PDB file of C-alpha atoms in Angstrom:
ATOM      1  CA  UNK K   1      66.183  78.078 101.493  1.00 58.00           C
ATOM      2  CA  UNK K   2      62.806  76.356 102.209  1.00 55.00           C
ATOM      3  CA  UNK K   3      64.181  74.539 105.339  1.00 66.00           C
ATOM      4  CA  UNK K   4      65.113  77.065 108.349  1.00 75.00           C
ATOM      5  CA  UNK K   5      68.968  77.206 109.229  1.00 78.00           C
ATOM      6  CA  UNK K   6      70.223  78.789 112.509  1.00 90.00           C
ATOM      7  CA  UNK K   7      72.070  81.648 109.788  1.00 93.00           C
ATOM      8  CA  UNK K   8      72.508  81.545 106.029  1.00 95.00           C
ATOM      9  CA  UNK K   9      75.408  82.864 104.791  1.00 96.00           C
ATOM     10  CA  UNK K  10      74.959  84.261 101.698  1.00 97.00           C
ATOM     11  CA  UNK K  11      78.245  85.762  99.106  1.00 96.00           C
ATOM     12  CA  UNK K  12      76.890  88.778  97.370  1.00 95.00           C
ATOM     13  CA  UNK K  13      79.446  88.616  94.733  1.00 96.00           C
ATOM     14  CA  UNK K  14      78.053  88.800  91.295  1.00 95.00           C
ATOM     15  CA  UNK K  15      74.308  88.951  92.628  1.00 97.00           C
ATOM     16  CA  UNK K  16      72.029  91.527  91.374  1.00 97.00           C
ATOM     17  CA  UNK K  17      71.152  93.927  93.953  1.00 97.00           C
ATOM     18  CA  UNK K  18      67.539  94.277  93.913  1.00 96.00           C
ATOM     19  CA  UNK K  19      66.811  90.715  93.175  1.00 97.00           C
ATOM     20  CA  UNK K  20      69.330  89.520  95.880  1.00 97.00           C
ATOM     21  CA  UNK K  21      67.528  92.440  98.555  1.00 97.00           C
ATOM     22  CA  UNK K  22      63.526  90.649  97.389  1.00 97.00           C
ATOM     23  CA  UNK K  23      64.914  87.246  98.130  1.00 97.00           C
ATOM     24  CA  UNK K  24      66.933  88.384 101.692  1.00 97.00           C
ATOM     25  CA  UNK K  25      63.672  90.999 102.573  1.00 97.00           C
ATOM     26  CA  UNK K  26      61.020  87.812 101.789  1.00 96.00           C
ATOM     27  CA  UNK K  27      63.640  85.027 104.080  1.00 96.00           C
ATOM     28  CA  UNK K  28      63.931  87.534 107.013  1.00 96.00           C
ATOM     29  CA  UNK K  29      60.015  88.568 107.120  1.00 96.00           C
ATOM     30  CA  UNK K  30      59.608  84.710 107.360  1.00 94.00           C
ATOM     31  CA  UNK K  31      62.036  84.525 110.313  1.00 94.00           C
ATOM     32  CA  UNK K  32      65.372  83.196 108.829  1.00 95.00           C
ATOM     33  CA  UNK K  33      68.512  85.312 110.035  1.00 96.00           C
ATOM     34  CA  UNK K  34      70.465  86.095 106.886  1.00 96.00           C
ATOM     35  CA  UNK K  35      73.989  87.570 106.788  1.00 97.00           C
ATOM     36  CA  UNK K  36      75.231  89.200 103.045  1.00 97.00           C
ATOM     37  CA  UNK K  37      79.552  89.292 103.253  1.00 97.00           C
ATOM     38  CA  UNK K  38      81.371  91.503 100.391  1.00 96.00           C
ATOM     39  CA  UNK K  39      78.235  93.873  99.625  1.00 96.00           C
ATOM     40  CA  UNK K  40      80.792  96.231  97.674  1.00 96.00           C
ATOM     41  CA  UNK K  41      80.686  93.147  94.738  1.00 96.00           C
ATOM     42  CA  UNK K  42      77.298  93.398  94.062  1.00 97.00           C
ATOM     43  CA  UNK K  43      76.554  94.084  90.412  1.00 97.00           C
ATOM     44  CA  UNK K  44      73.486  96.885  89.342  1.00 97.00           C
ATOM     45  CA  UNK K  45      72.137  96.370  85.721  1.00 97.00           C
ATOM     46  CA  UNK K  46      73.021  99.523  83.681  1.00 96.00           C
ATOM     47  CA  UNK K  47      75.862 101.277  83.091  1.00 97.00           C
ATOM     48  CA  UNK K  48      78.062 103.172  85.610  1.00 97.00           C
ATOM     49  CA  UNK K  49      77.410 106.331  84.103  1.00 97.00           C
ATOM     50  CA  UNK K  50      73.429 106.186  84.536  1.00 97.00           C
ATOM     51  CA  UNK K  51      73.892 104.461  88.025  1.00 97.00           C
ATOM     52  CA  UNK K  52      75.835 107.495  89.614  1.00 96.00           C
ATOM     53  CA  UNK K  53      73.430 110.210  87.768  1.00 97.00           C
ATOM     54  CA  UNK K  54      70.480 108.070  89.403  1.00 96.00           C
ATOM     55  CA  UNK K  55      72.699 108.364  93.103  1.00 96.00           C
ATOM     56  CA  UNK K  56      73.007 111.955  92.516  1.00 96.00           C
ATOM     57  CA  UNK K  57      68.999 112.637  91.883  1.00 96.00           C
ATOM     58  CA  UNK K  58      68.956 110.828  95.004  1.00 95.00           C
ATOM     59  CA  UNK K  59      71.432 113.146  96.821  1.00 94.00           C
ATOM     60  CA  UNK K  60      69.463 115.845  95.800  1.00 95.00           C
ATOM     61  CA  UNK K  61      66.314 115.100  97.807  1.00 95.00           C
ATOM     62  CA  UNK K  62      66.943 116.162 101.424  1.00 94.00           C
ATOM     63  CA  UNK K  63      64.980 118.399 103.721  1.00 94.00           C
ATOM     64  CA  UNK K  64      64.840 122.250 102.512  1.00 94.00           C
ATOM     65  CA  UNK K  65      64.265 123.489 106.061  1.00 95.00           C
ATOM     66  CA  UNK K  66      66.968 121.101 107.916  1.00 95.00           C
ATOM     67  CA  UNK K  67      69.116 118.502 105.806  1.00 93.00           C
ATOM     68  CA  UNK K  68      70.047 116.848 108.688  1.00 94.00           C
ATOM     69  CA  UNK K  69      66.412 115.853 109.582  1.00 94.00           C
ATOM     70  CA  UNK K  70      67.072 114.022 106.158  1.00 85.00           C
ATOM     71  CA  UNK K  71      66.522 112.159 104.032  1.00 89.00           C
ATOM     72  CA  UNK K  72      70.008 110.312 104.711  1.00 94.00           C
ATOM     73  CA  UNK K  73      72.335 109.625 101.603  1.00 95.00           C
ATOM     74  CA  UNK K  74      74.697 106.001 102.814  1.00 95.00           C
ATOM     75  CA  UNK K  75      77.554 105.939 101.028  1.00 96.00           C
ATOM     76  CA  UNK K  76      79.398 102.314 102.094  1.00 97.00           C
ATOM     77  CA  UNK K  77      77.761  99.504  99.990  1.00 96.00           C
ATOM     78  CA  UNK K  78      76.217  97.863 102.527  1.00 97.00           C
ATOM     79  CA  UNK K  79      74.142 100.856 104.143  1.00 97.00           C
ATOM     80  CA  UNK K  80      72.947 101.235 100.518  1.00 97.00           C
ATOM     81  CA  UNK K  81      71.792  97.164 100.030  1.00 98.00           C
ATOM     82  CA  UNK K  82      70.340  98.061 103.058  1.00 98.00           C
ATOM     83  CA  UNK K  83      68.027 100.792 102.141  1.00 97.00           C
ATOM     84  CA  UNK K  84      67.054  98.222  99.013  1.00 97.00           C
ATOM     85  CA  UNK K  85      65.837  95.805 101.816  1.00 97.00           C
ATOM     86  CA  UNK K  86      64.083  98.337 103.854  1.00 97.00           C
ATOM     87  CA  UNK K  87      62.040  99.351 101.033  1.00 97.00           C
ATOM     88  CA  UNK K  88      60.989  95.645 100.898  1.00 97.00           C
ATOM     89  CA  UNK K  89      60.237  95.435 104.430  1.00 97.00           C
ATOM     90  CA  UNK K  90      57.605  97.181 106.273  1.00 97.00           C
ATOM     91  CA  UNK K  91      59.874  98.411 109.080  1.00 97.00           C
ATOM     92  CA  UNK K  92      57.703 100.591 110.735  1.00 97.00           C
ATOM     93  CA  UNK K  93      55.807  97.692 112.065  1.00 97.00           C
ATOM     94  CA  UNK K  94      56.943  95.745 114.869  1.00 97.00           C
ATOM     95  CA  UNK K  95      57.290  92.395 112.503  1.00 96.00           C
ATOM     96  CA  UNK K  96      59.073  94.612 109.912  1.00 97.00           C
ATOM     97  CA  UNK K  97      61.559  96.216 112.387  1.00 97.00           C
ATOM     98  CA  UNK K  98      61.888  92.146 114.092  1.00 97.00           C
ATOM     99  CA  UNK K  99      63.127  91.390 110.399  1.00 97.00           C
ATOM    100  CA  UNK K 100      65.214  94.123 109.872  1.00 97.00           C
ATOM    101  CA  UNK K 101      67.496  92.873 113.027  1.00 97.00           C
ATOM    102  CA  UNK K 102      67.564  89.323 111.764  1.00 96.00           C
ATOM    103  CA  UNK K 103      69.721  90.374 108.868  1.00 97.00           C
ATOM    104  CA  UNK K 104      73.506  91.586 109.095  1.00 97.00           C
ATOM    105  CA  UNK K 105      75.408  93.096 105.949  1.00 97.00           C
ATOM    106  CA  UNK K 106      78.776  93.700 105.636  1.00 97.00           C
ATOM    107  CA  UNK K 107      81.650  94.953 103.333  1.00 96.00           C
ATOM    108  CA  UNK K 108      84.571  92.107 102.688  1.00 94.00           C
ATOM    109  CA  UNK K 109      84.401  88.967 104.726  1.00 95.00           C
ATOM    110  CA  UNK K 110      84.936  89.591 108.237  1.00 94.00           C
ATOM    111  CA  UNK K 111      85.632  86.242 111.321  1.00 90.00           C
ATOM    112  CA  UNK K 112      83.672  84.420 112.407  1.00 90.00           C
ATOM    113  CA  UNK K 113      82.292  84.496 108.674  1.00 93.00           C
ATOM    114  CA  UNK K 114      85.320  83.960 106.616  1.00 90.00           C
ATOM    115  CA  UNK K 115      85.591  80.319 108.244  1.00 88.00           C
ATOM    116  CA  UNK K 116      81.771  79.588 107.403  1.00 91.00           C
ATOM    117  CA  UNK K 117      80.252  77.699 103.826  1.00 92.00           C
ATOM    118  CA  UNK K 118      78.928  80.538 101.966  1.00 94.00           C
ATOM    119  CA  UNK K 119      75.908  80.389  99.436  1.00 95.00           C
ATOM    120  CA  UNK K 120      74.719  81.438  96.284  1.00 96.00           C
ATOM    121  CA  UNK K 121      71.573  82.595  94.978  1.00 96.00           C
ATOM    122  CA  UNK K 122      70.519  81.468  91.369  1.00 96.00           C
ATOM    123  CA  UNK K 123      67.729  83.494  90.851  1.00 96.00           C
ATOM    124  CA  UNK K 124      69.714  86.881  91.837  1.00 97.00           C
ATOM    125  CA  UNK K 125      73.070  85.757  89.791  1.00 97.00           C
ATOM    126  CA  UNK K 126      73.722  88.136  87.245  1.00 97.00           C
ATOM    127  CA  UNK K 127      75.507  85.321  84.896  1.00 97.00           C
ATOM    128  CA  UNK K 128      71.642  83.540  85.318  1.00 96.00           C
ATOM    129  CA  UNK K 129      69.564  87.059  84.969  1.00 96.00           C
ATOM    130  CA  UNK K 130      70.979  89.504  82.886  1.00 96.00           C
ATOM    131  CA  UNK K 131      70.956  89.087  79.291  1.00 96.00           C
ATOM    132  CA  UNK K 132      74.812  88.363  78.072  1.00 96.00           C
ATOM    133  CA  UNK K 133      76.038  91.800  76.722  1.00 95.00           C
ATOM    134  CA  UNK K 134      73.754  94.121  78.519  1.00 97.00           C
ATOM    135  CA  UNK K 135      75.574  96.829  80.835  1.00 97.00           C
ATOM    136  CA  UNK K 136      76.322  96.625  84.928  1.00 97.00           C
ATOM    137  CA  UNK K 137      78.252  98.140  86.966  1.00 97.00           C
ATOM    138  CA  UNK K 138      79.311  97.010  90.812  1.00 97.00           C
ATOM    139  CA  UNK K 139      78.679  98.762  93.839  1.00 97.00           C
ATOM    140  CA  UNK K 140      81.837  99.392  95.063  1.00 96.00           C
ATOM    141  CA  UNK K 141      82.063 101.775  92.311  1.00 97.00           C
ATOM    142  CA  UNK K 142      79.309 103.711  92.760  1.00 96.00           C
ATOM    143  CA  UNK K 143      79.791 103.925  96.514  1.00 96.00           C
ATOM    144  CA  UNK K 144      83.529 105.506  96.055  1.00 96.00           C
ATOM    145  CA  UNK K 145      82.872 107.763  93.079  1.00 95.00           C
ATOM    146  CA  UNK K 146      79.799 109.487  95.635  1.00 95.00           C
ATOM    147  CA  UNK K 147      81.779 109.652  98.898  1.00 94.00           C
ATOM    148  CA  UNK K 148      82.907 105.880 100.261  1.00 96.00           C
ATOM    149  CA  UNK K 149      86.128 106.175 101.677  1.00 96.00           C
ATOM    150  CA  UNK K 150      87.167 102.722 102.188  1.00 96.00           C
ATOM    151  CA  UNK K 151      87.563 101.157  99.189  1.00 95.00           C
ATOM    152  CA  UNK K 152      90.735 100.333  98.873  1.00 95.00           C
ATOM    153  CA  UNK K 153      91.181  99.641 102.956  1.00 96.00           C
ATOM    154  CA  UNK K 154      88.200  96.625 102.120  1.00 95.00           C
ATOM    155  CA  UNK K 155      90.423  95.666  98.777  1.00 95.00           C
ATOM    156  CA  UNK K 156      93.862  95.127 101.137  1.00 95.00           C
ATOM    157  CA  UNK K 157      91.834  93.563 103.887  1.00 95.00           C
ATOM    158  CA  UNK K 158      90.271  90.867 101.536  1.00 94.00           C
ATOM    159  CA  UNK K 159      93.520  90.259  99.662  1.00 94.00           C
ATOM    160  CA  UNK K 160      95.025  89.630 102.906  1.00 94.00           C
ATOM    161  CA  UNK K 161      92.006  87.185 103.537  1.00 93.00           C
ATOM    162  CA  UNK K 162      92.204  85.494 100.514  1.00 93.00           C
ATOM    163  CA  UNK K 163      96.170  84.104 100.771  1.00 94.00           C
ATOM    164  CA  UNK K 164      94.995  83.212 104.520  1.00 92.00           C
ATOM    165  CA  UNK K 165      91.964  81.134 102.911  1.00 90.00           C
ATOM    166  CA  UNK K 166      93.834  79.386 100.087  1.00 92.00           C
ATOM    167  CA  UNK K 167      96.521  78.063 102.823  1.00 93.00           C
ATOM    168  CA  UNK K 168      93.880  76.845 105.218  1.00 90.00           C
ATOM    169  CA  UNK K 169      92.272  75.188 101.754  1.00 90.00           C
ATOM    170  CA  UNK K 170      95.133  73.687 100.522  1.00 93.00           C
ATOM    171  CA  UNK K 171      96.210  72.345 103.640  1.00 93.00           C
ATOM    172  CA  UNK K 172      92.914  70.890 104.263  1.00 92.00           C
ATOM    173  CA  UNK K 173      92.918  69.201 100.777  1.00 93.00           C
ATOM    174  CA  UNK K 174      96.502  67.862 101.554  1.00 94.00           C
ATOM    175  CA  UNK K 175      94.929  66.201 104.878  1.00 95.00           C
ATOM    176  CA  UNK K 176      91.980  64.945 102.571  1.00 93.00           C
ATOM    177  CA  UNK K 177      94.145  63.012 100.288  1.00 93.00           C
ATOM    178  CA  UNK K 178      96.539  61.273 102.998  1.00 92.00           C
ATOM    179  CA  UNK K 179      93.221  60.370 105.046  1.00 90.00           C
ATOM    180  CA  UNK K 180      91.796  58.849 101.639  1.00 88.00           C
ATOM    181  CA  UNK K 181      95.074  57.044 101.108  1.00 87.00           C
ATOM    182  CA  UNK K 182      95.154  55.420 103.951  1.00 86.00           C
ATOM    183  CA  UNK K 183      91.536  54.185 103.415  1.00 81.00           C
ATOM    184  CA  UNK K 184      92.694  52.718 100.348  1.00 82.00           C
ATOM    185  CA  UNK K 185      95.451  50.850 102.018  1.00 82.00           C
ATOM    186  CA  UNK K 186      93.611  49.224 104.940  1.00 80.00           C
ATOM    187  CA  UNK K 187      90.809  48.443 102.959  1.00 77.00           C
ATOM    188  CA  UNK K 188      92.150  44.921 101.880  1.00 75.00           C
ATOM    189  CA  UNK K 189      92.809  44.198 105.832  1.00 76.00           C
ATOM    190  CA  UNK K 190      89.319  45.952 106.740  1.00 77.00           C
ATOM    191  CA  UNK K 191      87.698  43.923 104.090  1.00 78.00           C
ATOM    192  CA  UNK K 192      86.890  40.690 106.633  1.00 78.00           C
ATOM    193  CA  UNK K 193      85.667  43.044 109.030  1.00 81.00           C
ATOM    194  CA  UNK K 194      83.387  44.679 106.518  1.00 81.00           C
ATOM    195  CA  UNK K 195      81.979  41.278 106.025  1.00 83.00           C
ATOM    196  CA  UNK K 196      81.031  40.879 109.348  1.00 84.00           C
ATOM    197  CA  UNK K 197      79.334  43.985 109.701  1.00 86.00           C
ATOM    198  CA  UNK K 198      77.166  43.712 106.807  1.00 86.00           C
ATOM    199  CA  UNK K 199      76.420  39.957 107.480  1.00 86.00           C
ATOM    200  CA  UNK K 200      75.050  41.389 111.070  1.00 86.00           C
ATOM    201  CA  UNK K 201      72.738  43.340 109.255  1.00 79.00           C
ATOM    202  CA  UNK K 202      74.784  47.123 109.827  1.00 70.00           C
TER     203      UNK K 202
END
């Protein structure tokens, strides 16, 4: 991502959170707008069990005096990617808060995005970072088990999306082949032409 694009779209399945939310925090300080679809699949290294003890130490700090003056506890996986970023950012600044709004996060993969090329991110793929046979857990998991109610609403929706996708792809691949065919059929008659071309120089 060295070149600015209008918006990268980046899949945060199988990325590791924090190294994904350094890489998205460093693009959008530098003025790229960044937009992370299915948030609920991003993987945490270490097990479930120490991940949702660590949430609940966090659930524990609030405000003696007023809890609702905070601090606030998000529960949906992409309020708590979120809070990863911020921490990266330094949002209280007018630069900070400028970077903040040039990123968008969401749970599944909702229009105009599901018809947009998607990316990866090598250096934030767990297959790439985390030693084979150490313990993760995904987000989605840790989100429902502490309070997330719309895991299996996000689960329906992107099943839904899926059979929707692989039609559009397979139809697209059927055009693909019939265009290529027909290359391969004119390309004796086109050949003279061809010669022309190149013998103008083109």
């Amino acid at each position: 991502m060295s070149t600015f694009e209008k918006v990268v779209v980046i899949d945060g399945k199988g990325h590791l959170l924090g190294r994904l939310a350094s890489i998205v925090a460093k693009q959008a300080l530098s003025g790229q707008r960044v937009v992370v679809v299915r948030c609920e699949e991003l993987n945490i290294s270490g097990s479930f069990f120490r991940n949702k003890l660590k949430y609940h130490a966090f659930l524990r700090k609030r405000c003696v005096v007023n809890p609702a003056r905070g601090a606030f506890h998000f529960r949906a996986p992409s309020r708590i990617f979120y809070r990863a970023i911020r921490g990266m950012v330094p949002h209280k600044t007018a630069r900070g808060a400028a970077a903040l709004d040039r990123i968008k996060l969401f749970e599944g993969v909702p229009p105009p995005y599901d018809r947009m090329k998607r990316m990866v991110v090598p250096s934030a793929l767990r297959v790439l970072k985390l030693k084979p046979g150490r313990k993760y857990c995904t987000l989605k998991r840790v989100s429902h088990e502490v309070g997330w109610k719309y895991n299996d609403v996000v689960a329906k929706l992107e099943e839904k999306r899926k059979v929707k996708s692989k039609a559009f792809y397979d139809r697209k691949k059927a055009i693909a082949n019939v265009r290529a065919k027909v290359v391969r059929n004119q390309a004796s008659q086109l050949a003279t032409v061809q010669e022309k071309i190149t013998s103008l120089g083109h």
